[in-house]
Tab-separated table of C-alpha atoms in Angstrom:
chain	number	residue	atom	x	y	z
Z	1	MET	CA	168.698	73.505	230.909
Z	2	VAL	CA	168.184	74.441	227.462
Z	3	SER	CA	169.954	77.361	226.122
Z	4	ARG	CA	168.022	80.520	225.293
Z	5	ARG	CA	168.807	79.794	221.685
Z	6	LEU	CA	166.893	76.275	221.316
Z	7	THR	CA	164.402	77.657	223.221
Z	8	ILE	CA	163.268	80.174	220.517
Z	9	LEU	CA	163.741	77.116	217.752
Z	10	LEU	CA	161.654	74.800	219.469
Z	11	CYS	CA	159.280	77.915	219.970
Z	12	LEU	CA	158.953	78.809	216.769
Z	13	GLY	CA	158.886	75.119	215.075
Z	14	SER	CA	156.051	74.602	217.364
Z	15	PHE	CA	154.120	77.301	216.317
Z	16	CYS	CA	154.926	76.590	212.310
Z	17	CYS	CA	153.230	72.457	213.411
Z	18	GLY	CA	149.860	74.279	215.145
Z	19	LEU	CA	149.454	76.219	211.891
Z	20	LEU	CA	150.108	73.977	209.648
Z	21	PHE	CA	147.892	71.226	212.022
Z	22	THR	CA	145.078	74.025	212.046
Z	23	ASN	CA	144.935	74.568	207.719
Z	24	ARG	CA	144.115	70.953	208.063
Z	25	MET	CA	141.757	70.130	210.785
Z	26	TRP	CA	139.796	73.199	211.056
Z	27	THR	CA	136.147	73.572	209.244
Z	28	ILE	CA	135.798	77.072	208.288
Z	29	PRO	CA	132.001	78.050	209.013
Z	30	GLU	CA	129.808	78.544	205.827
Z	31	PRO	CA	127.931	81.555	204.864
Z	32	LYS	CA	124.483	81.617	206.181
Z	33	ASP	CA	123.438	81.701	202.066
Z	34	ILE	CA	125.553	78.757	201.490
Z	35	VAL	CA	123.071	75.489	202.555
Z	36	MET	CA	125.343	72.815	203.331
Z	37	ARG	CA	124.059	68.900	201.483
Z	38	THR	CA	124.000	65.892	202.817
Z	39	GLY	CA	124.506	63.146	200.649
Z	40	ILE	CA	120.357	62.062	200.531
Z	41	GLU	CA	119.976	65.624	199.976
Z	42	GLU	CA	122.889	65.623	197.171
Z	43	ASN	CA	121.370	62.077	195.437
Z	44	LYS	CA	118.092	64.353	195.273
Z	45	LEU	CA	119.713	66.949	194.040
Z	46	LYS	CA	121.203	64.941	191.338
Z	47	LEU	CA	117.289	63.949	190.237
Z	48	VAL	CA	115.888	67.051	189.974
Z	49	SER	CA	119.024	68.498	188.111
Z	50	SER	CA	118.271	64.875	185.638
Z	51	ASP	CA	114.388	65.432	185.364
Z	52	CYS	CA	114.946	69.261	184.308
Z	53	HIS	CA	117.445	68.540	182.217
Z	54	SER	CA	114.955	65.512	180.726
Z	55	LYS	CA	111.941	68.134	180.480
Z	56	SER	CA	114.470	70.568	179.170
Z	57	ILE	CA	115.185	68.275	176.242
Z	58	ILE	CA	110.991	67.249	175.509
Z	59	GLU	CA	110.179	70.622	175.376
Z	60	ASN	CA	113.108	71.628	172.841
Z	61	ASP	CA	111.158	68.815	171.141
Z	62	VAL	CA	107.810	69.626	170.984
Z	63	LEU	CA	108.820	72.913	170.186
Z	64	GLY	CA	110.874	71.783	167.384
Z	65	GLU	CA	107.791	70.092	166.121
Z	66	VAL	CA	104.992	72.696	166.517
Z	67	SER	CA	107.708	74.702	164.409
Z	68	LYS	CA	107.902	71.937	161.855
Z	69	GLY	CA	104.111	71.644	161.988
Z	70	GLN	CA	103.807	75.653	161.837
Z	71	TYR	CA	106.184	75.251	158.534
Z	72	ALA	CA	104.076	73.052	156.930
Z	73	ILE	CA	101.006	74.560	157.303
Z	74	GLN	CA	102.393	77.723	156.201
Z	75	ALA	CA	104.432	76.136	153.273
Z	76	ALA	CA	100.693	74.398	152.505
Z	77	LYS	CA	99.257	78.198	152.513
Z	78	ASP	CA	101.827	78.996	150.480
Z	79	SER	CA	101.148	76.381	148.131
Z	80	ILE	CA	97.582	76.850	148.531
Z	81	PHE	CA	98.510	80.673	147.286
Z	82	VAL	CA	100.478	79.790	144.470
Z	83	ALA	CA	98.240	77.491	142.657
Z	84	SER	CA	95.682	79.826	143.334
Z	85	GLN	CA	97.657	82.561	141.609
Z	86	SER	CA	97.916	80.006	138.279
Z	87	PRO	CA	96.949	81.693	135.120
Z	88	GLU	CA	94.388	79.609	134.463
Z	89	ASN	CA	92.414	80.172	138.118
Z	90	LEU	CA	93.268	83.762	137.990
Z	91	LYS	CA	91.350	83.892	134.603
Z	92	HIS	CA	89.006	81.771	136.155
Z	93	THR	CA	88.603	84.223	139.431
Z	94	GLU	CA	88.741	87.553	137.347
Z	95	LYS	CA	86.056	85.345	134.662
Z	96	VAL	CA	83.123	84.950	137.628
Z	97	LYS	CA	83.951	88.611	139.514
Z	98	SER	CA	83.348	90.476	136.532
Z	99	ARG	CA	80.422	88.714	134.737
Z	100	LYS	CA	77.063	90.243	135.462
Z	101	TYR	CA	73.876	88.951	135.355
Z	102	LEU	CA	70.399	90.549	134.775
Z	103	MET	CA	68.431	88.261	137.255
Z	104	VAL	CA	68.678	86.093	139.411
Z	105	VAL	CA	64.737	83.823	139.668
Z	106	GLY	CA	64.554	81.915	143.214
Z	107	VAL	CA	61.779	79.527	142.390
Z	108	ASN	CA	60.644	78.081	145.985
Z	109	THR	CA	59.636	74.623	146.239
Z	110	ALA	CA	59.599	72.422	149.246
Z	111	PHE	CA	60.446	68.252	149.914
Z	112	SER	CA	56.659	67.290	148.834
Z	113	SER	CA	56.750	69.584	145.542
Z	114	ARG	CA	58.674	66.984	143.185
Z	115	LYS	CA	55.501	67.182	140.818
Z	116	ARG	CA	55.232	70.730	140.767
Z	117	ARG	CA	59.091	70.691	139.814
Z	118	ASP	CA	58.927	68.488	136.923
Z	119	SER	CA	56.336	70.540	135.686
Z	120	VAL	CA	57.708	74.024	136.339
Z	121	ARG	CA	60.645	72.134	134.220
Z	122	ALA	CA	58.058	71.184	131.580
Z	123	THR	CA	57.321	74.065	131.017
Z	124	TRP	CA	58.346	77.699	131.421
Z	125	MET	CA	61.595	76.709	132.959
Z	126	PRO	CA	64.643	76.113	130.488
Z	127	GLN	CA	66.580	72.566	130.640
Z	128	GLY	CA	70.045	71.258	129.942
Z	129	ASP	CA	72.195	72.765	127.520
Z	130	LYS	CA	69.110	75.399	127.365
Z	131	ARG	CA	69.470	76.534	130.846
Z	132	LYS	CA	72.677	77.449	130.314
Z	133	LYS	CA	72.738	79.078	127.658
Z	134	LEU	CA	70.235	80.948	129.212
Z	135	GLU	CA	72.870	82.069	131.352
Z	136	GLU	CA	75.491	81.976	128.952
Z	137	GLU	CA	74.477	84.610	126.382
Z	138	LYS	CA	71.120	86.198	128.465
Z	139	GLY	CA	72.162	86.308	131.555
Z	140	ILE	CA	69.389	85.219	133.479
Z	141	ILE	CA	69.976	81.854	136.560
Z	142	ILE	CA	67.149	79.767	137.339
Z	143	ARG	CA	67.182	77.647	140.554
Z	144	PHE	CA	64.870	75.670	142.813
Z	145	VAL	CA	65.278	77.131	145.949
Z	146	ILE	CA	65.047	74.880	149.064
Z	147	GLY	CA	66.944	74.223	152.448
Z	148	HIS	CA	67.607	71.367	154.590
Z	149	SER	CA	65.590	68.636	156.648
Z	150	PRO	CA	65.288	69.252	160.450
Z	151	THR	CA	67.169	66.173	160.696
Z	152	ALA	CA	70.422	66.333	158.287
Z	153	GLY	CA	71.161	62.624	155.784
Z	154	ARG	CA	67.155	62.380	156.175
Z	155	ILE	CA	65.439	60.441	152.423
Z	156	ILE	CA	64.405	63.643	151.797
Z	157	ASP	CA	67.691	65.227	151.599
Z	158	LYS	CA	68.904	62.726	149.764
Z	159	ALA	CA	66.240	62.604	147.128
Z	160	ILE	CA	66.681	66.419	146.500
Z	161	GLU	CA	70.356	65.821	146.096
Z	162	ALA	CA	69.534	62.732	143.882
Z	163	GLU	CA	67.227	64.796	141.845
Z	164	ASN	CA	69.718	67.553	141.644
Z	165	VAL	CA	72.760	65.786	140.233
Z	166	LYS	CA	69.657	65.036	137.763
Z	167	HIS	CA	69.145	67.892	136.806
Z	168	GLY	CA	71.393	70.901	138.180
Z	169	ASP	CA	69.636	73.357	139.177
Z	170	PHE	CA	68.710	73.734	142.641
Z	171	LEU	CA	70.268	76.221	145.426
Z	172	ARG	CA	71.097	74.705	148.959
Z	173	LEU	CA	70.492	76.893	151.341
Z	174	ASP	CA	72.140	77.079	155.088
Z	175	HIS	CA	68.445	76.934	156.002
Z	176	VAL	CA	66.117	74.282	157.952
Z	177	GLU	CA	62.347	74.081	156.478
Z	178	GLY	CA	59.422	74.457	157.699
Z	179	TYR	CA	55.844	76.685	156.487
Z	180	LEU	CA	56.591	79.168	159.527
Z	181	GLU	CA	60.254	79.494	158.548
Z	182	LEU	CA	58.936	81.143	155.172
Z	183	SER	CA	60.106	84.536	156.535
Z	184	ALA	CA	63.721	83.646	157.401
Z	185	LYS	CA	63.674	81.159	153.994
Z	186	THR	CA	63.241	84.308	151.605
Z	187	LYS	CA	66.053	85.892	153.775
Z	188	ALA	CA	68.281	83.268	153.466
Z	189	TYR	CA	67.755	82.990	149.956
Z	190	PHE	CA	68.439	86.506	148.957
Z	191	VAL	CA	71.843	86.665	150.853
Z	192	THR	CA	72.206	83.620	149.149
Z	193	ALA	CA	71.766	84.718	146.190
Z	194	VAL	CA	73.330	87.670	146.269
Z	195	SER	CA	76.838	86.761	147.566
Z	196	MET	CA	76.849	84.158	144.563
Z	197	TRP	CA	75.747	85.986	141.483
Z	198	ASP	CA	76.508	89.790	140.349
Z	199	ALA	CA	72.884	90.194	139.107
Z	200	GLU	CA	70.759	93.724	138.493
Z	201	PHE	CA	67.707	91.721	139.690
Z	202	TYR	CA	66.244	89.273	142.057
Z	203	VAL	CA	63.289	87.424	141.685
Z	204	LYS	CA	61.344	84.709	144.620
Z	205	VAL	CA	58.941	82.831	142.695
Z	206	ASP	CA	56.734	80.430	144.020
Z	207	ASP	CA	56.973	76.744	142.255
Z	208	ASP	CA	53.014	77.198	142.202
Z	209	ILE	CA	52.536	79.593	138.802
Z	210	HIS	CA	53.364	80.097	135.131
Z	211	VAL	CA	55.774	82.955	134.371
Z	212	ASN	CA	57.103	84.135	131.269
Z	213	ILE	CA	60.614	84.423	131.588
Z	214	ALA	CA	61.565	86.773	128.529
Z	215	THR	CA	58.465	89.107	129.695
Z	216	LEU	CA	59.590	89.187	133.102
Z	217	ALA	CA	63.448	90.143	132.148
Z	218	THR	CA	61.998	92.732	129.584
Z	219	THR	CA	59.717	94.308	132.478
Z	220	LEU	CA	62.894	94.608	134.986
Z	221	VAL	CA	65.003	95.993	132.606
Z	222	ARG	CA	62.729	99.274	132.488
Z	223	HIS	CA	63.594	100.342	135.572
Z	224	ARG	CA	66.947	99.216	135.791
Z	225	SER	CA	68.087	103.152	135.735
Z	226	LYS	CA	66.025	103.420	138.905
Z	227	PRO	CA	68.148	102.742	142.094
Z	228	ARG	CA	66.284	100.411	145.227
Z	229	VAL	CA	63.624	99.056	142.795
Z	230	TYR	CA	61.034	96.823	144.605
Z	231	ILE	CA	58.491	95.581	142.021
Z	232	GLY	CA	55.380	93.332	142.403
Z	233	CYS	CA	51.472	93.103	143.098
Z	234	MET	CA	51.208	95.558	146.159
Z	235	LYS	CA	48.624	94.974	148.277
Z	236	SER	CA	47.709	95.762	151.947
Z	237	GLY	CA	45.865	93.178	153.302
Z	238	PRO	CA	44.086	93.318	156.604
Z	239	VAL	CA	46.335	91.770	159.683
Z	240	LEU	CA	44.776	88.445	161.334
Z	241	ALA	CA	45.027	88.822	164.844
Z	242	GLN	CA	42.405	85.577	165.428
Z	243	LYS	CA	44.261	82.528	166.122
Z	244	GLY	CA	44.006	79.557	163.645
Z	245	VAL	CA	43.267	80.949	160.772
Z	246	LYS	CA	45.527	80.639	157.704
Z	247	TYR	CA	47.762	83.666	158.061
Z	248	HIS	CA	47.388	84.550	161.512
Z	249	GLU	CA	49.987	87.292	162.599
Z	250	PRO	CA	50.940	86.446	165.865
Z	251	GLU	CA	52.178	90.261	166.057
Z	252	TYR	CA	49.351	92.564	165.096
Z	253	TRP	CA	49.530	94.556	167.966
Z	254	LYS	CA	52.642	96.275	166.394
Z	255	PHE	CA	50.027	97.384	163.479
Z	256	GLY	CA	47.704	99.534	165.667
Z	257	GLU	CA	44.010	98.528	166.593
Z	258	GLU	CA	42.833	95.282	166.025
Z	259	GLY	CA	41.282	95.417	162.169
Z	260	ASN	CA	43.986	97.382	161.025
Z	261	LYS	CA	45.881	96.446	157.550
Z	262	TYR	CA	48.873	96.245	156.612
Z	263	PHE	CA	51.969	98.667	155.088
Z	264	ARG	CA	51.596	98.178	151.089
Z	265	HIS	CA	53.937	95.341	150.091
Z	266	ALA	CA	54.239	93.034	147.286
Z	267	THR	CA	51.801	89.610	147.151
Z	268	GLY	CA	54.231	86.399	147.889
Z	269	GLN	CA	53.672	84.733	144.750
Z	270	LEU	CA	56.178	86.370	142.638
Z	271	TYR	CA	58.221	89.690	143.299
Z	272	ALA	CA	61.320	91.385	142.492
Z	273	ILE	CA	64.116	93.510	144.028
Z	274	SER	CA	66.872	95.538	143.083
Z	275	LYS	CA	70.432	94.768	143.701
Z	276	ASP	CA	71.402	97.838	146.334
Z	277	LEU	CA	68.082	96.470	148.222
Z	278	ALA	CA	69.485	92.662	148.174
Z	279	SER	CA	72.808	94.053	149.053
Z	280	TYR	CA	70.692	95.638	152.465
Z	281	ILE	CA	69.180	92.506	153.196
Z	282	PHE	CA	72.731	90.798	153.051
Z	283	ILE	CA	74.161	93.589	155.209
Z	284	ASN	CA	71.530	93.228	158.123
Z	285	LYS	CA	70.757	89.639	157.596
Z	286	HIS	CA	70.973	89.711	161.580
Z	287	VAL	CA	68.619	92.484	162.563
Z	288	LEU	CA	66.119	92.128	160.061
Z	289	HIS	CA	62.763	91.077	161.753
Z	290	LYS	CA	60.804	88.194	160.363
Z	291	TYR	CA	56.557	88.454	160.679
Z	292	ALA	CA	54.592	85.312	160.019
Z	293	ASN	CA	54.514	85.672	156.521
Z	294	GLU	CA	57.348	86.169	154.225
Z	295	ASP	CA	55.400	88.729	151.920
Z	296	VAL	CA	55.253	91.061	155.313
Z	297	SER	CA	58.387	90.636	156.144
Z	298	LEU	CA	59.961	91.928	153.116
Z	299	GLY	CA	57.942	94.532	152.564
Z	300	SER	CA	58.704	95.973	156.325
Z	301	TRP	CA	62.565	95.449	155.662
Z	302	PHE	CA	62.237	98.455	153.231
Z	303	ILE	CA	59.435	100.553	155.479
Z	304	GLY	CA	62.375	102.691	156.636
Z	305	LEU	CA	64.136	103.039	152.815
Z	306	ASP	CA	64.102	105.505	150.375
Z	307	VAL	CA	62.603	102.766	147.869
Z	308	HIS	CA	60.546	102.806	144.648
Z	309	HIS	CA	57.405	100.589	144.960
Z	310	ILE	CA	56.621	99.580	141.549
Z	311	ASP	CA	53.193	98.015	141.087
Z	312	ASP	CA	52.499	96.366	138.110
Z	313	ARG	CA	49.544	93.886	137.328
Z	314	ARG	CA	50.896	92.290	134.756
Z	315	LEU	CA	52.455	89.853	137.633
Z	316	CYS	CA	50.025	88.763	138.999
Z	317	CYS	CA	47.303	87.809	135.989
Z	318	GLY	CA	44.817	85.044	136.564
Z	319	THR	CA	44.419	81.884	134.645
Z	320	HIS	CA	43.266	81.645	131.617
Z	321	PRO	CA	40.874	82.833	130.544
Z	322	ASP	CA	41.957	86.105	131.929
Z	323	CYS	CA	45.618	85.616	130.749
Z	324	GLU	CA	44.353	84.371	127.589
Z	325	TRP	CA	42.464	87.100	126.657
Z	326	LYS	CA	45.347	89.560	128.068
Z	327	ALA	CA	47.281	87.970	125.366
Z	328	GLN	CA	45.299	87.868	122.403
Z	329	ALA	CA	45.502	91.712	123.485
Z	330	GLY	CA	49.349	92.045	123.010
Z	331	ASN	CA	49.595	92.642	126.908
Z	332	LEU	CA	51.176	89.614	127.866
Z	333	CYS	CA	51.652	88.584	130.954
Z	334	VAL	CA	54.551	88.011	133.363
Z	335	ALA	CA	53.059	85.545	135.741
Z	336	SER	CA	49.604	83.556	136.228
Z	337	PHE	CA	47.831	82.055	138.584
Z	338	ASP	CA	44.773	81.354	140.872
Z	339	TRP	CA	44.275	84.032	143.713
Z	340	SER	CA	41.634	81.606	145.628
Z	341	CYS	CA	44.262	79.058	146.041
Z	342	SER	CA	47.443	81.771	146.041
Z	343	GLY	CA	48.984	79.841	143.110
Z	344	ILE	CA	47.558	77.607	140.434
Z	345	CYS	CA	45.398	75.220	141.611
Z	346	ARG	CA	46.342	71.904	141.200
Z	347	SER	CA	49.293	73.035	139.165
Z	348	ALA	CA	51.322	69.806	138.568
Z	349	ASP	CA	48.094	68.432	136.665
Z	350	ARG	CA	47.373	72.597	135.063
Z	351	ILE	CA	50.445	74.252	134.597
Z	352	ARG	CA	50.592	72.679	130.749
Z	353	GLU	CA	47.560	74.030	129.753
Z	354	VAL	CA	48.129	77.508	131.452
Z	355	HIS	CA	51.416	77.600	129.572
Z	356	GLN	CA	49.937	76.666	126.312
Z	357	ARG	CA	47.519	79.015	126.360
Z	358	CYS	CA	48.863	82.409	127.970
Z	359	GLY	CA	53.003	81.242	127.648
Z	360	GLU	CA	55.317	83.204	125.382
Z	361	SER	CA	56.500	81.767	122.370
Z	362	GLU	CA	59.967	79.456	122.675
Z	363	ASN	CA	62.007	81.889	120.371
Z	364	ALA	CA	60.706	84.912	122.664
Z	365	ILE	CA	64.015	84.786	125.048
Z	366	TRP	CA	66.397	83.893	122.598
Z	367	ASN	CA	64.991	86.881	120.412
Z	368	ALA	CA	64.559	89.500	123.267
Z	369	VAL	CA	67.604	91.773	124.157
Z	370	PHE	CA	67.922	93.420	127.196
């Protein structure tokens, strides 16, 4: 028999031992949002964690390199900007922007016209130092205008480049050459010229006519106070609907009934437009329609504008004896050519003779005041 006191003590001791044993061995249920992971899952978790850590390092490195690259680009831009703001460059930029020219004369030429260009250089187009002097003292720019061949790097392109290295008198256009692309070339010329030189007038000339530069400049100066000036020998020829003929107009139907005539426009051998009209072409270059004939295209661009059409027949004189008689009478021609050839017939051979008979004196341009 055990006493009552001892029994109570044994019960208390058993209870305490039970509590101790229960705390050590009983697994407490986990909450529903906690997932128990096995050893394999723990390893996977470590691998994923490691990959995330590596990815984070790589991303940080890439971002760091991008930041470095952006910093380098910005630094380069800053250095270029600083260089462009140097006193010498600022003076040059201000000089270019502030320079005003009287006229830019673009002589339209082709890859096959080397002899024509040489004949022009030998007659009415000053060369070398004289051409530079003409630009600096008289504000007259003269350039042969040509685009590129359909295939880049062809021999004909290289020949033009070599010719330009020798003479330095070309204006290359972002344009593919072709007879059916003359309207596009004319537009490209005015767009390029007005973007390069700030002039009062922009002139287009063919490379097979004779021009008296001083007389041309004097003629244009008379109209410098007028806005939107379009100068040339105005005409209104028939719209040719028949296919296969020269100057055929595929869009003849736009001009009314068959047999109708074009609106008044300057003949294509030589014409001039004032700066505001050249700027108009530059601004609207993407929406100006091109007809088959470039002189018609130019005239159409001004139809809806308030333009001064100036018809000056001295811009389309015949060759001698016509231009010679006029010169002797004191009415020197601006340009001379043969209507039958739309230029001087066999110009490479005959332009020197035309120059001798109908050309202005060598000092005319230097003595002229514009």
